[in-house]
Structures are given as structure tokens and as C-alpha cells.
Short mmCIF file of C-alpha atoms in Angstrom, two decimals:
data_model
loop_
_atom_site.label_atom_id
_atom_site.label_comp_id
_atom_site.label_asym_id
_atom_site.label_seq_id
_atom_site.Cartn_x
_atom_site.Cartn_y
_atom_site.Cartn_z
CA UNK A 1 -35.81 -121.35 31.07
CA UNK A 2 -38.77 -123.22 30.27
CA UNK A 3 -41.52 -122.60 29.00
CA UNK A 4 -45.14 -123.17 29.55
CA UNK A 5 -48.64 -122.45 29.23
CA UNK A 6 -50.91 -121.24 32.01
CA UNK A 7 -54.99 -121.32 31.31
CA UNK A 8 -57.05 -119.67 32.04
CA UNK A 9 -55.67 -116.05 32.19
CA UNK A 10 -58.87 -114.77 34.35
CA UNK A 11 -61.26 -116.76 36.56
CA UNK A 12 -64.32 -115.31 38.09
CA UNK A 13 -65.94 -117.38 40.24
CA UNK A 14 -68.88 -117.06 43.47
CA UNK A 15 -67.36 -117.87 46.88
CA UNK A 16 -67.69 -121.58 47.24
CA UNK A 17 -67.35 -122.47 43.55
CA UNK A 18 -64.64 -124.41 42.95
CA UNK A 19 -61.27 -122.98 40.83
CA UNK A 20 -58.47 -124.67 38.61
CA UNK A 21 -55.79 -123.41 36.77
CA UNK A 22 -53.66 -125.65 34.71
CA UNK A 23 -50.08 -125.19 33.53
CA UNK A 24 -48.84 -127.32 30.21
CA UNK A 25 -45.86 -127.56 28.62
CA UNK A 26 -44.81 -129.06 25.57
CA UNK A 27 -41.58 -130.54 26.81
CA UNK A 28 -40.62 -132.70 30.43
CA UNK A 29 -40.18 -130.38 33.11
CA UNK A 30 -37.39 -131.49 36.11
CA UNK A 31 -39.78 -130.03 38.84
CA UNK A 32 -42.86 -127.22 38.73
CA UNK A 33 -43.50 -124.62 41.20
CA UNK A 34 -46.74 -123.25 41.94
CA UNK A 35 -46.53 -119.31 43.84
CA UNK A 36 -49.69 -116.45 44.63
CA UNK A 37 -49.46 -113.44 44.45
CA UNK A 38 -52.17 -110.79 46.20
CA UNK A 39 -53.12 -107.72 44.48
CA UNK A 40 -50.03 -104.98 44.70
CA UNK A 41 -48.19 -107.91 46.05
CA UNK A 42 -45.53 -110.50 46.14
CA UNK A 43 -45.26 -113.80 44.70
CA UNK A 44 -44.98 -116.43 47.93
CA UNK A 45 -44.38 -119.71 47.32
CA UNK A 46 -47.01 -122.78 47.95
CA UNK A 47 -45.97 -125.71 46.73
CA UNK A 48 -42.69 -127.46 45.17
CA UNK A 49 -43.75 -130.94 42.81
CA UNK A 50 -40.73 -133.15 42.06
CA UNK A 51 -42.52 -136.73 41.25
CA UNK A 52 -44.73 -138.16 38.26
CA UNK A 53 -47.67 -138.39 39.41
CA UNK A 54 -47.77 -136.74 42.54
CA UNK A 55 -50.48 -135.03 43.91
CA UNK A 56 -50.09 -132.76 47.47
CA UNK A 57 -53.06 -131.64 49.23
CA UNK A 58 -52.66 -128.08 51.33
CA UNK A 59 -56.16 -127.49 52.96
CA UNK A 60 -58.72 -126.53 50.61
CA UNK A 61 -55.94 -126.46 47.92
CA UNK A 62 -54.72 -129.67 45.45
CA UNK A 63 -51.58 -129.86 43.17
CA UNK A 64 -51.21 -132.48 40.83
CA UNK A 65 -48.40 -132.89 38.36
CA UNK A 66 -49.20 -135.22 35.15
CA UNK A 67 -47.77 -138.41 34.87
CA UNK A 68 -45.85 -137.83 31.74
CA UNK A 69 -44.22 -134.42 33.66
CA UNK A 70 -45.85 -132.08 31.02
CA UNK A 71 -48.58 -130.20 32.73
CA UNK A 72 -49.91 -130.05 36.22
CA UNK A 73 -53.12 -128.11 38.21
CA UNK A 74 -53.71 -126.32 41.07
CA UNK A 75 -57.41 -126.76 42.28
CA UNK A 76 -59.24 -124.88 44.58
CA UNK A 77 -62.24 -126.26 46.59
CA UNK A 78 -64.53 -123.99 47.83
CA UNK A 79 -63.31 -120.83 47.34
CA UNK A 80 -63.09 -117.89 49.79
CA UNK A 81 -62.26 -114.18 49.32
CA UNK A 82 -58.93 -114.99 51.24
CA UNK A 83 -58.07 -117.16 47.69
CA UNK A 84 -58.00 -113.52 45.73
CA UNK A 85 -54.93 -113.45 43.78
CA UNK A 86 -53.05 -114.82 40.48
CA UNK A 87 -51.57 -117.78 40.88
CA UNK A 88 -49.00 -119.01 38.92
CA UNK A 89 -46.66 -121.82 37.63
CA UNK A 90 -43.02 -122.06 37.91
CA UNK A 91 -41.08 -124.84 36.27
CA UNK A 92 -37.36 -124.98 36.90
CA UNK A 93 -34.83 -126.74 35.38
CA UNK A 94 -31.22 -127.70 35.62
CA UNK A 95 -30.04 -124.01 35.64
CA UNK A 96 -31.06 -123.49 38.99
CA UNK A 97 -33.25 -120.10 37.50
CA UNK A 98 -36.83 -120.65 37.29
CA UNK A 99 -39.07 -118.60 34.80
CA UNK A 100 -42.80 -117.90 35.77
CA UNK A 101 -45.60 -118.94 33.40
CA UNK A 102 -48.27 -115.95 32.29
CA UNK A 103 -50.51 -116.55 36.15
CA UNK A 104 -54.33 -117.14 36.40
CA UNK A 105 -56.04 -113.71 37.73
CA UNK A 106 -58.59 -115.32 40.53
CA UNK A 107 -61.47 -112.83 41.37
CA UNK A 108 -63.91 -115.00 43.95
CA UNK A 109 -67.38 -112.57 43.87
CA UNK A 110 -68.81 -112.91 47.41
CA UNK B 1 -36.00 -112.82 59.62
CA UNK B 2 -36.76 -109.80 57.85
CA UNK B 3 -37.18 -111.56 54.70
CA UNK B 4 -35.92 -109.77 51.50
CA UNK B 5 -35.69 -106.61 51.49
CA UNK B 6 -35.63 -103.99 48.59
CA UNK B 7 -35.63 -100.38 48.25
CA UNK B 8 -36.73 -97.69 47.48
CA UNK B 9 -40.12 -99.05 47.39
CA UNK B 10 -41.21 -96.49 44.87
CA UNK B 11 -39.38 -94.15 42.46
CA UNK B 12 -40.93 -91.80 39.99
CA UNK B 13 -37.81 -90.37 37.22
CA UNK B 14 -37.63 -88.96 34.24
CA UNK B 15 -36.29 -90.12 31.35
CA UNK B 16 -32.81 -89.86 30.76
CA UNK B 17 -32.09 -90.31 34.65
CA UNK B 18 -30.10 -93.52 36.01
CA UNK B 19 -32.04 -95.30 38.04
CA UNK B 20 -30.79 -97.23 41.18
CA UNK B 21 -32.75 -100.34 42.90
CA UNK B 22 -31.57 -102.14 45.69
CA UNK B 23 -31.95 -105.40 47.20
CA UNK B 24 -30.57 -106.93 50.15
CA UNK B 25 -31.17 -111.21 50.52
CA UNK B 26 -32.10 -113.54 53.13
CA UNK B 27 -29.12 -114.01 55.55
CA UNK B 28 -27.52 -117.60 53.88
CA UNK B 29 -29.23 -117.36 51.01
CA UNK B 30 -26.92 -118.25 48.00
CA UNK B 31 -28.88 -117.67 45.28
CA UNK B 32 -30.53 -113.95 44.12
CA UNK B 33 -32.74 -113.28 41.18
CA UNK B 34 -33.94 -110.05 39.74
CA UNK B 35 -37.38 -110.35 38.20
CA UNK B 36 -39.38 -107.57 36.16
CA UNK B 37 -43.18 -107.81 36.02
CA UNK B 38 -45.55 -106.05 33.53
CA UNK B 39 -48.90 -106.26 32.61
CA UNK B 40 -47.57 -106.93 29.24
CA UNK B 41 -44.96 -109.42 29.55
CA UNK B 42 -45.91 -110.89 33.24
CA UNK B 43 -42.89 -112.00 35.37
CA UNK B 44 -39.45 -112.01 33.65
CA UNK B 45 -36.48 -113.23 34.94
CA UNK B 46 -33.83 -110.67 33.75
CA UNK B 47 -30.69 -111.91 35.93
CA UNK B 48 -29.87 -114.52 38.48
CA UNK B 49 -26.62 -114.50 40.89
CA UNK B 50 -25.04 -117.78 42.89
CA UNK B 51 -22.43 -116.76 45.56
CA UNK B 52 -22.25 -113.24 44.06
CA UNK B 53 -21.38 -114.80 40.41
CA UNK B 54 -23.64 -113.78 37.73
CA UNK B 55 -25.15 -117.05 36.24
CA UNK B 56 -27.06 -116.40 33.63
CA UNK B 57 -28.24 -112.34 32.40
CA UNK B 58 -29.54 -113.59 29.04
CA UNK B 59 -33.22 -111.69 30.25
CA UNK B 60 -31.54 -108.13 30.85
CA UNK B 61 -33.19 -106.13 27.95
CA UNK B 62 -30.55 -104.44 26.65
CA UNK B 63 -27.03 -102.30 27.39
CA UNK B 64 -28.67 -99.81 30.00
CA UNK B 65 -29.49 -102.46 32.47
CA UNK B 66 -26.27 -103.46 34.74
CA UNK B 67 -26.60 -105.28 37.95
CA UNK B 68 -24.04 -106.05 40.39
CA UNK B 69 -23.11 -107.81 43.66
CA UNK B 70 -20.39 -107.04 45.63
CA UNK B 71 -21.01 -108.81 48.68
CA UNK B 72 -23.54 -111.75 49.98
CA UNK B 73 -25.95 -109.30 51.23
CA UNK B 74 -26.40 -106.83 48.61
CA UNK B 75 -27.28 -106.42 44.88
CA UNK B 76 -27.87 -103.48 42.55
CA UNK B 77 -29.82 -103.31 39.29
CA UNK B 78 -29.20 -100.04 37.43
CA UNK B 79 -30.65 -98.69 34.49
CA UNK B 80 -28.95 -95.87 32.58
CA UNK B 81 -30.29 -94.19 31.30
CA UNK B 82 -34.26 -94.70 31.90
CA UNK B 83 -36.99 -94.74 29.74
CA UNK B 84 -40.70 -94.85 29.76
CA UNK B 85 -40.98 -98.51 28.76
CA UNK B 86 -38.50 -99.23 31.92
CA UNK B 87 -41.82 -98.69 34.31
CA UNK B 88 -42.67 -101.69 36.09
CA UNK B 89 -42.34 -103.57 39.03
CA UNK B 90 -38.79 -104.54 39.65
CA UNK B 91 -38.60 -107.53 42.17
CA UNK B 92 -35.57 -109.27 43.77
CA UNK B 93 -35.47 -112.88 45.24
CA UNK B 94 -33.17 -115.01 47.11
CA UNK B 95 -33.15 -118.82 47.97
CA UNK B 96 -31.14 -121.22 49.77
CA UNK B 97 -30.21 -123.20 46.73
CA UNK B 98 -28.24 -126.37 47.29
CA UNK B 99 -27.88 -129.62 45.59
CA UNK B 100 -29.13 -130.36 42.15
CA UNK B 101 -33.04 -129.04 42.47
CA UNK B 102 -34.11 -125.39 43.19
CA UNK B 103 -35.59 -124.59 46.46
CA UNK B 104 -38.24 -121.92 46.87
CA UNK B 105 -37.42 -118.25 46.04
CA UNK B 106 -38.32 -115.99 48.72
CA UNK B 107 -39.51 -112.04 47.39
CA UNK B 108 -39.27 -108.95 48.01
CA UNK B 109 -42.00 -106.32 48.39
CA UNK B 110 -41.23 -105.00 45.04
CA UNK B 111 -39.81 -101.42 43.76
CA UNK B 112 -42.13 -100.14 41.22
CA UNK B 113 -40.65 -97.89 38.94
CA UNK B 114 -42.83 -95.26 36.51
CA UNK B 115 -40.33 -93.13 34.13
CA UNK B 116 -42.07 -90.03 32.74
#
């Protein structure tokens, strides 16, 4: 699979702050997933980017993926105890597997 | 749907005991994944089946893992025998895969495993 980065590993932030976690990778990726997981939880998907470029809006929630297919960012806007979680990157390649990158730990303080 | 469903959702063993987790797909789903996750090591993909064929089990740690699936609508993962640094949460996933591009992998609630 392949890999990639995921920053930050923890994110505290006060309920309405804003949040953004970015995934990078040092090589093209074919498409990136983005899941969240809930404390003593499951990973459920969001979000499936395919396109240079592309940027898909989901509510309060933005994913972008960069132009050059190396890195992309989930952002937050306003964030809400309901956005407690770690959320995390998945790219997938050819294989058909896909291999999850390390997850940003969201705490929102209300 | 029931969505995926594993069992048991907890087991506490000893080590030296086999372990036995069980996971039964989304009805159509063609595609199942077993996935380990640690504090440690995060999410690891240890094994992923397409129509019952085992793809690719580069990520199963070593010889005491096995997994099998006999049928569309079940998979094992066995470990044999168990030790301490087997304790984790041991999820399964299926998804609908067709064509060239993955589609989303849907979870299950997760067996986590502590070996004494």
C-alpha cells in the first residue's frame, strides 16, 4: 500500500474553532479516502476524492485533494462536540487494498 | 442491512491459547479486509480477500496468524498460538468493489482482543 503522512497527530481545539488535518505523501496517489472514527469505535467512511484538484464540501466539513495528487485536507468549520473523533486518510491504489495513514486525534473542549 | 458483523466482540485468553475471530460481510459485498489497530502501530491492514481468494496477506505478522474464507459470507482470522503483543483491536471490512477504483469499506464493530 501506500504510504503517507497524516499531521497533526492531536488537535485540541474550543467548540467553534476551526480544525484541519492534512495528509501528504511523497508519491501520486490514484484516489484518497478520508474515514472517522468515534472513541471505542469504528472507522465510517466520509468522503472518496478521485480528481486533481477537487474539492467536496459535506456541511460544515471540506476535502480538498492537491493538484499535483500528493497531499490533500480535511477542514472543519466551526467545530462541535459531535466532530469528536480521529480522522484519518486512506489512499488506495491499484491493488484494490487501501492502507490507513497514522489519524488526527480531534478533542473539541466545549 | 445489518452491516458487518463480527464476533465475539470481546475475548480475554491467555497466552498459548488459539484464538478465533469471526466476521461475517455485507450481503454482495466482494471484497473483505482484516485490519489490526494499536495504539502503537494505528490501523494495519494484515489481509484482504476478493470472491473468497486471498489477494494480498503480506501484513499478517507472522506464522500464527491464518485466516480463511470458505464461503461469501464468512471469514476467520486465527491466531495460534496467542501472545501478549497479539492484544488489540481486530476489525473486519467488506466493500462492493467493482471496476478499476476501490469503493468505500464498510466496518465492523471491532473484536478487541487482550492476551494475558
Amino acid at each position: 500500500g501506500q504510504q503517507v503522512m497524516q499531521i497533526p497527530q492531536y488537535q485540541h481545539v474550543q467548540e467553534g474553532e476551526d480544525f484541519t488535518t492534512y495528509c501528504n505523501s511523497s508519491t501520486t496517489l490514484s484516489n484518497i479516502q478520508w474515514y472517522k472514527q468515534r472513541p471505542g469505535g469504528h472507522p465510517v467512511f466520509l468522503i472518496q476524492l478521485v480528481k486533481s484538484g477537487e474539492v467536496k464540501k459535506q456541511k460544515r466539513l471540506t476535502f480538498q485533494f492537491g493538484e499535483a495528487k500528493k497531499n490533500s485536507s480535511l477542514h472543519i468549520t466551526a467545530t462541535q462536540t459531535t466532530d469528536v473523533g480521529t480522522y484519518f486518510c486512506a489512499p488506495s491504489g491499484s491493488a484494490r487494498q487501501l492502507t490507513f495513514g497514522s489519524g488526527t486525534q480531534l478533542t473539541v473542549l466545549p | 442491512d445489518a452491516g458487518v458483523i463480527q464476533s465475539p466482540r470481546h475475548e480475554v485468553t491467555e497466552m498459548g491459547q488459539e484464538v478465533t475471530l469471526r466476521c461475517k460481510p455485507i450481503s454482495g459485498h466482494n471484497s473483505l479486509f482484516w485490519y489490526r489497530q494499536t495504539m502503537m502501530r494505528g490501523l494495519e491492514l494484515l489481509i484482504y480477500f476478493n470472491n473468497n481468494v486471498p489477494i494480498d496477506d503480506s501484513g499478517m505478522p507472522e506464522d500464527r496468524f491464518s485466516a480463511k474464507m470458505p464461503n461469501a459470507s464468512f471469514s476467520t482470522l486465527k491466531i495460534q498460538p496467542s501472545e501478549p503483543r497479539d492484544s488489540a483491536v481486530y476489525f473486519c471490512a467488506s466493500s462492493p468493489t467493482s471496476g478499476g477504483t476501490n469503493e468505500k469499506l464498510f466496518f465492523g464493530s471491532g473484536t478487541q482482543l487482550s492476551v494475558l
